[in-house]
C-alpha positions as a printed NumPy array, in Angstrom:
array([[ 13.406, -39.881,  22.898],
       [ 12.427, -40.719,  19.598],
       [ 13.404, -38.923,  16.441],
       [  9.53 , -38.636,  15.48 ],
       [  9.071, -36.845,  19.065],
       [ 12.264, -34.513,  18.771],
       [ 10.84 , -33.342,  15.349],
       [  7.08 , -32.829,  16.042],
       [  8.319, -31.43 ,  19.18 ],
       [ 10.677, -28.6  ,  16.786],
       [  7.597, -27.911,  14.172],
       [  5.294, -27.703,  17.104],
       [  7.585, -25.11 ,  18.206],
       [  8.239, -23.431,  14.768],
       [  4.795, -23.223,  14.576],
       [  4.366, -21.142,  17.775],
       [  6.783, -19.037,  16.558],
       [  5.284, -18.073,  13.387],
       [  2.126, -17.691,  15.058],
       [  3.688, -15.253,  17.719],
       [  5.685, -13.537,  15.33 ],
       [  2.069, -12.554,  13.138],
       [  0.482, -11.895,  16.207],
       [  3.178,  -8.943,  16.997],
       [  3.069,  -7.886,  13.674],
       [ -0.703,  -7.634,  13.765],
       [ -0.013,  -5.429,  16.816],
       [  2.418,  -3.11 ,  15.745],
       [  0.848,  -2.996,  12.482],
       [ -2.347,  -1.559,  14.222],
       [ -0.284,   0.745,  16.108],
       [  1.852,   1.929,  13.648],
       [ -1.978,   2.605,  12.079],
       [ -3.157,   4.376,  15.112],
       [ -0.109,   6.735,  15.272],
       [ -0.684,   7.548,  11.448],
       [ -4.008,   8.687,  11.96 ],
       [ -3.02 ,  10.852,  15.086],
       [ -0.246,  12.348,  13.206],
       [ -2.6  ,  13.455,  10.452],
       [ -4.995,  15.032,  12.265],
       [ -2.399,  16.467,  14.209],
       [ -0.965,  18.022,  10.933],
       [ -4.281,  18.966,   9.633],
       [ -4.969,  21.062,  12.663],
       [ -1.499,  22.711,  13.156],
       [ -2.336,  23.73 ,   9.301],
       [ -5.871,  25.463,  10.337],
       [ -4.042,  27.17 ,  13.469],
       [ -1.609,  28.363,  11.411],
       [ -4.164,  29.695,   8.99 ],
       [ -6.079,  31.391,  11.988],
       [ -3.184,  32.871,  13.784],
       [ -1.828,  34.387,  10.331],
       [ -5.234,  35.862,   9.409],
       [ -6.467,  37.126,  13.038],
       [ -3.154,  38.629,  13.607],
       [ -3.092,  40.811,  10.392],
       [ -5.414,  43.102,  10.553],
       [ -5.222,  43.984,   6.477],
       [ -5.569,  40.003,   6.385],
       [ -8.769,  40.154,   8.624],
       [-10.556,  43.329,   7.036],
       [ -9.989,  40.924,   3.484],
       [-11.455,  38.141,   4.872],
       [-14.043,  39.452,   6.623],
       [-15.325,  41.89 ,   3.458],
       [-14.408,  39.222,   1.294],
       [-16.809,  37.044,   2.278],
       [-19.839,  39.247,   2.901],
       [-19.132,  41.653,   0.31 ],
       [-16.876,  40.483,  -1.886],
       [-17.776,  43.087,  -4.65 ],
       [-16.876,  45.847,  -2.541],
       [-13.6  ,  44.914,  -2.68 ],
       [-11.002,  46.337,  -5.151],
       [ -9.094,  44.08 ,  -8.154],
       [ -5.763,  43.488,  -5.943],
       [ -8.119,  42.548,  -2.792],
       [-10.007,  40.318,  -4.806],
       [ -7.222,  38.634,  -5.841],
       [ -5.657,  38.337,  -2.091],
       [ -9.206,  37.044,  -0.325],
       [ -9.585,  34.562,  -3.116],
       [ -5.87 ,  33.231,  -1.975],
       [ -6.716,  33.51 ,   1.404],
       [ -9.389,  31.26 ,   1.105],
       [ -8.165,  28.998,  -1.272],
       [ -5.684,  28.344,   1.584],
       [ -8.351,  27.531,   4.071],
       [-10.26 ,  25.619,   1.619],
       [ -6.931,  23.389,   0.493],
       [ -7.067,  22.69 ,   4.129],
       [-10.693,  21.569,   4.109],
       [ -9.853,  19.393,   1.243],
       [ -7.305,  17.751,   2.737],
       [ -9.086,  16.884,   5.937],
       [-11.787,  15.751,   3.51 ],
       [ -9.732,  13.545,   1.664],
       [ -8.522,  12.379,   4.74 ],
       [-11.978,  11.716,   6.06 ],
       [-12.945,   9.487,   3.334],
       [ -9.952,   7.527,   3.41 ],
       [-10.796,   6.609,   7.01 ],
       [ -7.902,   8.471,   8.728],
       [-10.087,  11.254,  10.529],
       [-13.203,  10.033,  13.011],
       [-16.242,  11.688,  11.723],
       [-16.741,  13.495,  15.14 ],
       [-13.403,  15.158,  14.039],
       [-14.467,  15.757,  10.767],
       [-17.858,  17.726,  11.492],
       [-15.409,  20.175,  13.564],
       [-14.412,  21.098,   9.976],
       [-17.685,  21.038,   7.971],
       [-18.9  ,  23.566,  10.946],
       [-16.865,  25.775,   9.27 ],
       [-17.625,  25.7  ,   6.095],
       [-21.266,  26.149,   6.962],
       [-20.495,  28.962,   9.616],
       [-19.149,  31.08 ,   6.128],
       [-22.15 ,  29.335,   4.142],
       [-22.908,  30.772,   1.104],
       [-22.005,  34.134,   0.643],
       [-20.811,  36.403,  -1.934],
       [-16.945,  35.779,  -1.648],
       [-17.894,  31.847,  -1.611],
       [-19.421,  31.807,  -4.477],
       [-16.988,  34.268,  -6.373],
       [-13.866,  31.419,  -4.968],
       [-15.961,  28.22 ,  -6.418],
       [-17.226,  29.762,  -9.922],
       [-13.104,  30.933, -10.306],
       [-11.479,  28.564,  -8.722],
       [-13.11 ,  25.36 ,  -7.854],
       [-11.437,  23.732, -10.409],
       [ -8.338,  23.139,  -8.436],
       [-10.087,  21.163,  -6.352],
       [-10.951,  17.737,  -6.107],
       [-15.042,  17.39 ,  -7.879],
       [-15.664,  15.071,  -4.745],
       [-14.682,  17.807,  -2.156],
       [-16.877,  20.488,  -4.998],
       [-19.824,  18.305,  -4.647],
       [-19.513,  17.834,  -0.927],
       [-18.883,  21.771,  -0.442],
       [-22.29 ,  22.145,  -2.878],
       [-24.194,  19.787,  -0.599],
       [-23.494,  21.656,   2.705],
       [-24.245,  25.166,   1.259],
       [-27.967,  23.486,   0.248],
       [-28.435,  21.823,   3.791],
       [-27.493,  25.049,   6.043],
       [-29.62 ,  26.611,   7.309]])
């Protein structure tokens, strides 16, 4: 065997190498991707449970949130101030499934689970009341995409 043979025989096998090697990091890469994504939904909806359980289980909680939103001016200063955390929390949750909507890390299907909330509470008195006071702390993109569903409900 030839010297010219014994080396195109090693580059030819270099080159498989490299090309396997990009190959399984192409794979793992995706994975890696895939398991991202899982884990942030996964995150996103512990966070809403969480907010659920802690709101459905307190009743002082639930009478807030549920005058809160239809009445919110029948609710004293010290109430006012405790529904407008209570949703903020909710609504930092929205956000972030939001944000992680646009960045491609939530399927849309996934996504309209949340919006169907936001539309089931519409746009009521306590809604408004959080968004004219406190909107700012949110992102103008998630504002403007809050605006748009409280125009297209029905």
């Amino acid at each position: 065997m030839s010297l010219e043979i014994i080396t195109a025989v090693a580059e030819l096998l270099g080159a498989i190498a490299v090309v396997s090697s990009l190959v399984y990091l192409g794979l793992q890469t995706r994975k890696s991707a895939m398991e991202d994504r899982a884990r942030t939904i996964h995150d996103i909806s512990a966070s809403f449970s969480d907010w659920q359980i802690t709101i459905g289980t307190d009743p002082d909680a639930s009478r807030l949130w549920a005058v809160g939103i239809g009445n919110f001016e029948n609710l004293n200063e010290i109430e006012r101030v405790q529904f407008l955390m209570i949703f903020g929390g909710v609504n930092r949750i929205l956000e972030d499934a939001f944000l992680q909507y646009k960045a491609g890390r939530m399927d849309e299907h996934i996504w309209k689970s949340y919006i169907s909330t936001m539309v089931f509470i519409g746009d009521t008195p306590g809604v408004r009341e959080y968004f004219e006071t406190r909107g700012h702390q949110h992102t103008k993109d998630f504002i403007d995409m809050a605006s748009d569903l409280k125009v297209e409900a029905p």
